[in-house]
GROMACS .gro file of N, CA and C in nm:
model
  375
    1ALA      N    1   4.103  18.203   8.349
    1ALA     CA    2   4.162  18.268   8.232
    1ALA      C    3   4.312  18.241   8.223
    2SER      N    4   4.381  18.241   8.337
    2SER     CA    5   4.525  18.216   8.333
    2SER      C    6   4.557  18.072   8.294
    3MET      N    7   4.470  17.979   8.331
    3MET     CA    8   4.491  17.839   8.291
    3MET      C    9   4.476  17.822   8.140
    4ALA      N   10   4.383  17.894   8.080
    4ALA     CA   11   4.364  17.885   7.934
    4ALA      C   12   4.490  17.931   7.862
    5GLY      N   13   4.551  18.038   7.911
    5GLY     CA   14   4.675  18.088   7.851
    5GLY      C   15   4.788  17.989   7.867
    6ALA      N   16   4.798  17.928   7.983
    6ALA     CA   17   4.902  17.828   8.007
    6ALA      C   18   4.882  17.706   7.918
    7ARG      N   19   4.758  17.665   7.900
    7ARG     CA   20   4.730  17.549   7.814
    7ARG      C   21   4.766  17.578   7.668
    8SER      N   22   4.733  17.697   7.620
    8SER     CA   23   4.765  17.729   7.481
    8SER      C   24   4.917  17.737   7.461
    9LYS      N   25   4.990  17.786   7.560
    9LYS     CA   26   5.137  17.789   7.550
    9LYS      C   27   5.194  17.647   7.555
   10ALA      N   28   5.134  17.560   7.632
   10ALA     CA   29   5.178  17.420   7.636
   10ALA      C   30   5.154  17.352   7.502
   11ARG      N   31   5.039  17.381   7.440
   11ARG     CA   32   5.012  17.324   7.306
   11ARG      C   33   5.113  17.376   7.205
   12ASP      N   34   5.148  17.505   7.212
   12ASP     CA   35   5.249  17.561   7.122
   12ASP      C   36   5.385  17.495   7.145
   13ALA      N   37   5.420  17.471   7.271
   13ALA     CA   38   5.548  17.405   7.301
   13ALA      C   39   5.551  17.265   7.241
   14LYS      N   40   5.440  17.192   7.246
   14LYS     CA   41   5.433  17.059   7.185
   14LYS      C   42   5.450  17.069   7.035
   15ARG      N   43   5.385  17.167   6.972
   15ARG     CA   44   5.398  17.184   6.826
   15ARG      C   45   5.544  17.208   6.787
   16ILE      N   46   5.611  17.294   6.861
   16ILE     CA   47   5.751  17.325   6.831
   16ILE      C   48   5.839  17.203   6.854
   17SER      N   49   5.814  17.129   6.960
   17SER     CA   50   5.888  17.006   6.987
   17SER      C   51   5.866  16.903   6.876
   18ASP      N   52   5.741  16.889   6.833
   18ASP     CA   53   5.708  16.795   6.724
   18ASP      C   54   5.784  16.832   6.597
   19ILE      N   55   5.785  16.960   6.564
   19ILE     CA   56   5.857  17.006   6.443
   19ILE      C   57   6.005  16.967   6.455
   20GLY      N   58   6.062  16.982   6.574
   20GLY     CA   59   6.202  16.945   6.594
   20GLY      C   60   6.225  16.797   6.573
   21GLN      N   61   6.133  16.712   6.620
   21GLN     CA   62   6.145  16.567   6.601
   21GLN      C   63   6.136  16.531   6.453
   22ILE      N   64   6.042  16.592   6.383
   22ILE     CA   65   6.026  16.567   6.239
   22ILE      C   66   6.150  16.614   6.164
   23GLN      N   67   6.199  16.732   6.201
   23GLN     CA   68   6.316  16.788   6.136
   23GLN      C   69   6.437  16.697   6.154
   24LEU      N   70   6.457  16.642   6.273
   24LEU     CA   71   6.569  16.551   6.297
   24LEU      C   72   6.557  16.425   6.211
   25ALA      N   73   6.438  16.369   6.202
   25ALA     CA   74   6.417  16.250   6.118
   25ALA      C   75   6.444  16.282   5.971
   26LEU      N   76   6.399  16.398   5.924
   26LEU     CA   77   6.424  16.438   5.785
   26LEU      C   78   6.572  16.451   5.757
   27GLU      N   79   6.647  16.508   5.851
   27GLU     CA   80   6.791  16.527   5.832
   27GLU      C   81   6.865  16.393   5.832
   28MET      N   82   6.824  16.299   5.916
   28MET     CA   83   6.887  16.166   5.916
   28MET      C   84   6.854  16.090   5.787
   29PHE      N   85   6.731  16.103   5.738
   29PHE     CA   86   6.691  16.043   5.611
   29PHE      C   87   6.777  16.101   5.498
   30TYR      N   88   6.792  16.233   5.499
   30TYR     CA   89   6.872  16.300   5.395
   30TYR      C   90   7.018  16.254   5.400
   31ASP      N   91   7.070  16.238   5.521
   31ASP     CA   92   7.209  16.195   5.537
   31ASP      C   93   7.234  16.061   5.469
   32ARG      N   94   7.137  15.971   5.474
   32ARG     CA   95   7.150  15.839   5.411
   32ARG      C   96   7.113  15.840   5.264
   33CYS      N   97   7.008  15.916   5.227
   33CYS     CA   98   6.953  15.909   5.091
   33CYS      C   99   6.998  16.021   4.998
   34LYS      N  100   7.054  16.127   5.055
   34LYS     CA  101   7.096  16.244   4.978
   34LYS      C  102   6.979  16.315   4.910
   35GLN      N  103   6.861  16.297   4.968
   35GLN     CA  104   6.741  16.370   4.926
   35GLN      C  105   6.641  16.364   5.040
   36TYR      N  106   6.553  16.463   5.044
   36TYR     CA  107   6.447  16.462   5.146
   36TYR      C  108   6.330  16.380   5.095
   37PRO      N  109   6.253  16.320   5.185
   37PRO     CA  110   6.139  16.239   5.140
   37PRO      C  111   6.035  16.324   5.070
   38ALA      N  112   5.967  16.265   4.976
   38ALA     CA  113   5.861  16.335   4.903
   38ALA      C  114   5.747  16.370   4.998
   39ALA      N  115   5.678  16.476   4.966
   39ALA     CA  116   5.560  16.515   5.044
   39ALA      C  117   5.440  16.435   4.997
   40THR      N  118   5.354  16.401   5.089
   40THR     CA  119   5.227  16.337   5.059
   40THR      C  120   5.120  16.443   5.082
   41GLY      N  121   5.070  16.503   4.974
   41GLY     CA  122   4.988  16.622   4.990
   41GLY      C  123   5.078  16.732   5.042
   42ASN      N  124   5.044  16.792   5.152
   42ASN     CA  125   5.131  16.889   5.218
   42ASN      C  126   5.186  16.833   5.348
   43ALA      N  127   5.202  16.702   5.354
   43ALA     CA  128   5.247  16.639   5.478
   43ALA      C  129   5.365  16.548   5.452
   44VAL      N  130   5.435  16.516   5.559
   44VAL     CA  131   5.542  16.418   5.554
   44VAL      C  132   5.486  16.287   5.607
   45SER      N  133   5.524  16.177   5.544
   45SER     CA  134   5.472  16.046   5.583
   45SER      C  135   5.587  15.955   5.624
   46GLU      N  136   5.571  15.887   5.736
   46GLU     CA  137   5.676  15.796   5.783
   46GLU      C  138   5.693  15.675   5.692
   47THR      N  139   5.599  15.652   5.599
   47THR     CA  140   5.610  15.537   5.508
   47THR      C  141   5.689  15.569   5.382
   48THR      N  142   5.735  15.693   5.366
   48THR     CA  143   5.815  15.730   5.250
   48THR      C  144   5.943  15.648   5.246
   49THR      N  145   5.978  15.600   5.128
   49THR     CA  146   6.093  15.511   5.112
   49THR      C  147   6.195  15.569   5.014
   50CYS      N  148   6.321  15.546   5.043
   50CYS     CA  149   6.432  15.583   4.955
   50CYS      C  150   6.485  15.453   4.893
   51LEU      N  151   6.438  15.420   4.775
   51LEU     CA  152   6.474  15.293   4.712
   51LEU      C  153   6.617  15.290   4.660
   52THR      N  154   6.673  15.406   4.628
   52THR     CA  155   6.806  15.410   4.569
   52THR      C  156   6.916  15.373   4.668
   53LYS      N  157   6.886  15.374   4.797
   53LYS     CA  158   6.988  15.346   4.897
   53LYS      C  159   6.952  15.228   4.986
   54GLY      N  160   6.883  15.129   4.933
   54GLY     CA  161   6.857  15.008   5.010
   54GLY      C  162   6.727  15.008   5.086
   55ASN      N  163   6.623  15.064   5.030
   55ASN     CA  164   6.489  15.058   5.089
   55ASN      C  165   6.481  15.124   5.228
   56ILE      N  166   6.545  15.238   5.245
   56ILE     CA  167   6.542  15.312   5.371
   56ILE      C  168   6.408  15.384   5.381
   57LYS      N  169   6.346  15.373   5.497
   57LYS     CA  170   6.218  15.440   5.519
   57LYS      C  171   6.233  15.550   5.622
   58LEU      N  172   6.151  15.652   5.611
   58LEU     CA  173   6.152  15.756   5.712
   58LEU      C  174   6.117  15.698   5.848
   59SER      N  175   6.038  15.592   5.850
   59SER     CA  176   6.002  15.527   5.977
   59SER      C  177   6.123  15.463   6.046
   60ASP      N  178   6.236  15.451   5.975
   60ASP     CA  179   6.358  15.406   6.040
   60ASP      C  180   6.409  15.510   6.139
   61TYR      N  181   6.364  15.636   6.121
   61TYR     CA  182   6.411  15.747   6.203
   61TYR      C  183   6.302  15.809   6.290
   62ILE      N  184   6.177  15.790   6.253
   62ILE     CA  185   6.065  15.837   6.335
   62ILE      C  186   5.950  15.739   6.313
   63ALA      N  187   5.909  15.674   6.419
   63ALA     CA  188   5.807  15.568   6.407
   63ALA      C  189   5.673  15.622   6.358
   64LYS      N  190   5.634  15.738   6.407
   64LYS     CA  191   5.506  15.796   6.369
   64LYS      C  192   5.520  15.948   6.369
   65ILE      N  193   5.468  16.011   6.265
   65ILE     CA  194   5.469  16.157   6.260
   65ILE      C  195   5.375  16.207   6.370
   66PRO      N  196   5.422  16.295   6.457
   66PRO     CA  197   5.336  16.344   6.566
   66PRO      C  198   5.212  16.417   6.513
   67THR      N  199   5.107  16.411   6.591
   67THR     CA  200   4.982  16.480   6.559
   67THR      C  201   4.976  16.607   6.642
   68PRO      N  202   4.948  16.722   6.579
   68PRO     CA  203   4.940  16.847   6.657
   68PRO      C  204   4.824  16.843   6.756
   69PRO      N  205   4.838  16.916   6.866
   69PRO     CA  206   4.728  16.924   6.962
   69PRO      C  207   4.603  16.982   6.895
   70THR      N  208   4.488  16.938   6.939
   70THR     CA  209   4.363  16.986   6.884
   70THR      C  210   4.341  17.132   6.923
   71SER      N  211   4.295  17.210   6.825
   71SER     CA  212   4.264  17.351   6.849
   71SER      C  213   4.177  17.402   6.736
   72SER      N  214   4.142  17.528   6.744
   72SER     CA  215   4.057  17.589   6.640
   72SER      C  216   4.139  17.676   6.545
   73LEU      N  217   4.267  17.643   6.525
   73LEU     CA  218   4.353  17.721   6.437
   73LEU      C  219   4.313  17.702   6.292
   74THR      N  220   4.344  17.802   6.208
   74THR     CA  221   4.314  17.790   6.064
   74THR      C  222   4.411  17.697   5.994
   75GLN      N  223   4.531  17.677   6.048
   75GLN     CA  224   4.629  17.581   5.995
   75GLN      C  225   4.662  17.483   6.108
   76PRO      N  226   4.575  17.385   6.132
   76PRO     CA  227   4.593  17.298   6.248
   76PRO      C  228   4.694  17.186   6.228
   77ASN      N  229   4.746  17.166   6.107
   77ASN     CA  230   4.836  17.054   6.079
   77ASN      C  231   4.975  17.102   6.043
   78TYR      N  232   5.073  17.012   6.056
   78TYR     CA  233   5.208  17.041   6.013
   78TYR      C  234   5.211  17.038   5.861
   79ILE      N  235   5.267  17.141   5.801
   79ILE     CA  236   5.278  17.150   5.655
   79ILE      C  237   5.423  17.124   5.617
   80TYR      N  238   5.442  17.037   5.519
   80TYR     CA  239   5.575  16.999   5.472
   80TYR      C  240   5.581  17.021   5.321
   81VAL      N  241   5.679  17.099   5.277
   81VAL     CA  242   5.698  17.126   5.135
   81VAL      C  243   5.844  17.095   5.103
   82THR      N  244   5.867  17.025   4.991
   82THR     CA  245   6.003  16.987   4.955
   82THR      C  246   6.023  16.987   4.804
   83ASN      N  247   6.148  17.000   4.763
   83ASN     CA  248   6.187  16.978   4.624
   83ASN      C  249   6.298  16.873   4.619
   84SER      N  250   6.308  16.791   4.719
   84SER     CA  251   6.402  16.681   4.742
   84SER      C  252   6.541  16.727   4.788
   85SER      N  253   6.582  16.852   4.760
   85SER     CA  254   6.711  16.900   4.810
   85SER      C  255   6.694  17.008   4.916
   86ASP      N  256   6.571  17.048   4.942
   86ASP     CA  257   6.541  17.150   5.041
   86ASP      C  258   6.399  17.127   5.090
   87TYR      N  259   6.364  17.182   5.203
   87TYR     CA  260   6.227  17.167   5.253
   87TYR      C  261   6.196  17.277   5.353
   88TYR      N  262   6.070  17.289   5.386
   88TYR     CA  263   6.032  17.362   5.506
   88TYR      C  264   5.914  17.294   5.572
   89LEU      N  265   5.910  17.309   5.703
   89LEU     CA  266   5.801  17.261   5.787
   89LEU      C  267   5.740  17.383   5.854
   90THR      N  268   5.610  17.386   5.863
   90THR     CA  269   5.546  17.500   5.927
   90THR      C  270   5.423  17.456   6.006
   91ILE      N  271   5.391  17.533   6.107
   91ILE     CA  272   5.271  17.513   6.187
   91ILE      C  273   5.227  17.650   6.239
   92GLN      N  274   5.100  17.666   6.253
   92GLN     CA  275   5.047  17.788   6.313
   92GLN      C  276   5.044  17.768   6.465
   93LEU      N  277   5.094  17.868   6.537
   93LEU     CA  278   5.090  17.866   6.682
   93LEU      C  279   4.970  17.946   6.731
   94GLU      N  280   4.930  17.920   6.852
   94GLU     CA  281   4.818  17.994   6.910
   94GLU      C  282   4.861  18.130   6.963
   95ASN      N  283   4.989  18.145   6.994
   95ASN     CA  284   5.041  18.268   7.053
   95ASN      C  285   5.151  18.326   6.967
   96TYR      N  286   5.156  18.459   6.959
   96TYR     CA  287   5.265  18.526   6.889
   96TYR      C  288   5.391  18.509   6.972
   97ASN      N  289   5.499  18.462   6.911
   97ASN     CA  290   5.624  18.444   6.982
   97ASN      C  291   5.740  18.451   6.885
   98ASP      N  292   5.790  18.572   6.862
   98ASP     CA  293   5.896  18.589   6.763
   98ASP      C  294   6.032  18.541   6.812
   99VAL      N  295   6.046  18.511   6.940
   99VAL     CA  296   6.172  18.459   6.991
   99VAL      C  297   6.202  18.321   6.933
  100LEU      N  298   6.098  18.243   6.904
  100LEU     CA  299   6.116  18.106   6.859
  100LEU      C  300   6.136  18.093   6.709
  101LYS      N  301   6.126  18.200   6.635
  101LYS     CA  302   6.138  18.194   6.490
  101LYS      C  303   6.280  18.228   6.448
  102ASP      N  304   6.326  18.164   6.343
  102ASP     CA  305   6.461  18.196   6.297
  102ASP      C  306   6.464  18.324   6.216
  103GLY      N  307   6.348  18.377   6.180
  103GLY     CA  308   6.342  18.505   6.111
  103GLY      C  309   6.380  18.500   5.965
  104THR      N  310   6.396  18.382   5.909
  104THR     CA  311   6.440  18.369   5.771
  104THR      C  312   6.324  18.330   5.681
  105LEU      N  313   6.307  18.404   5.572
  105LEU     CA  314   6.209  18.368   5.471
  105LEU      C  315   6.262  18.245   5.399
  106ILE      N  316   6.183  18.138   5.397
  106ILE     CA  317   6.223  18.014   5.332
  106ILE      C  318   6.141  17.999   5.205
  107THR      N  319   6.207  17.987   5.091
  107THR     CA  320   6.137  17.978   4.963
  107THR      C  321   6.182  17.853   4.889
  108ILE      N  322   6.085  17.777   4.841
  108ILE     CA  323   6.111  17.661   4.755
  108ILE      C  324   6.026  17.680   4.631
  109GLY      N  325   6.090  17.702   4.519
  109GLY     CA  326   6.015  17.730   4.397
  109GLY      C  327   5.932  17.857   4.415
  110PHE      N  328   5.803  17.844   4.395
  110PHE     CA  329   5.714  17.958   4.410
  110PHE      C  330   5.645  17.962   4.546
  111ILE      N  331   5.679  17.869   4.635
  111ILE     CA  332   5.614  17.859   4.765
  111ILE      C  333   5.707  17.911   4.872
  112SER      N  334   5.655  17.999   4.957
  112SER     CA  335   5.737  18.058   5.062
  112SER      C  336   5.674  18.038   5.199
  113CYS      N  337   5.760  18.033   5.298
  113CYS     CA  338   5.716  18.031   5.436
  113CYS      C  339   5.783  18.148   5.506
  114ASN      N  340   5.704  18.244   5.545
  114ASN     CA  341   5.755  18.363   5.609
  114ASN      C  342   5.720  18.356   5.757
  115PRO      N  343   5.818  18.333   5.844
  115PRO     CA  344   5.790  18.316   5.986
  115PRO      C  345   5.756  18.449   6.054
  116THR      N  346   5.633  18.490   6.042
  116THR     CA  347   5.587  18.614   6.104
  116THR      C  348   5.462  18.584   6.185
  117GLY      N  349   5.431  18.675   6.276
  117GLY     CA  350   5.311  18.657   6.356
  117GLY      C  351   5.315  18.528   6.433
  118ASN      N  352   5.218  18.442   6.410
  118ASN     CA  353   5.213  18.316   6.485
  118ASN      C  354   5.240  18.195   6.396
  119ILE      N  355   5.310  18.216   6.284
  119ILE     CA  356   5.351  18.104   6.198
  119ILE      C  357   5.494  18.065   6.233
  120TYR      N  358   5.513  17.939   6.271
  120TYR     CA  359   5.645  17.887   6.305
  120TYR      C  360   5.693  17.806   6.185
  121CYS      N  361   5.815  17.833   6.141
  121CYS     CA  362   5.864  17.777   6.016
  121CYS      C  363   6.011  17.741   6.031
  122VAL      N  364   6.047  17.620   5.991
  122VAL     CA  365   6.188  17.578   5.990
  122VAL      C  366   6.219  17.517   5.854
  123GLY      N  367   6.348  17.524   5.818
  123GLY     CA  368   6.392  17.467   5.692
  123GLY      C  369   6.507  17.371   5.713
  124ALA      N  370   6.565  17.327   5.603
  124ALA     CA  371   6.677  17.234   5.607
  124ALA      C  372   6.793  17.296   5.685
  125ARG      N  373   6.862  17.212   5.758
  125ARG     CA  374   6.975  17.262   5.840
  125ARG      C  375   7.101  17.270   5.762
   0.00000   0.00000   0.00000
């Protein structure tokens, strides 16, 4: 039983680390393009291109978008929502951990990410 708990916490740590890697790539893309990459569905794609600034691709900053660890969560994938000047990334964690959340409600248009319970949510820096 204790190993199962440790494994789920390790999977959560990977999810949070992945979000940080994606967030860093998004910020470097924004620094060059002055806009965040468009969402593909509710996901971010490394093939997104900024044509206005010399064909810059998100893959210039992150070779491949990380894949979340396999689990039985209701939101098993990283969700990315943007309006080109703002964004949020979210993932469901297996464990409640309010220490890791910034506690800020992030709203883009009519869509919000409220970091409560086991939802981990970050926005533009």
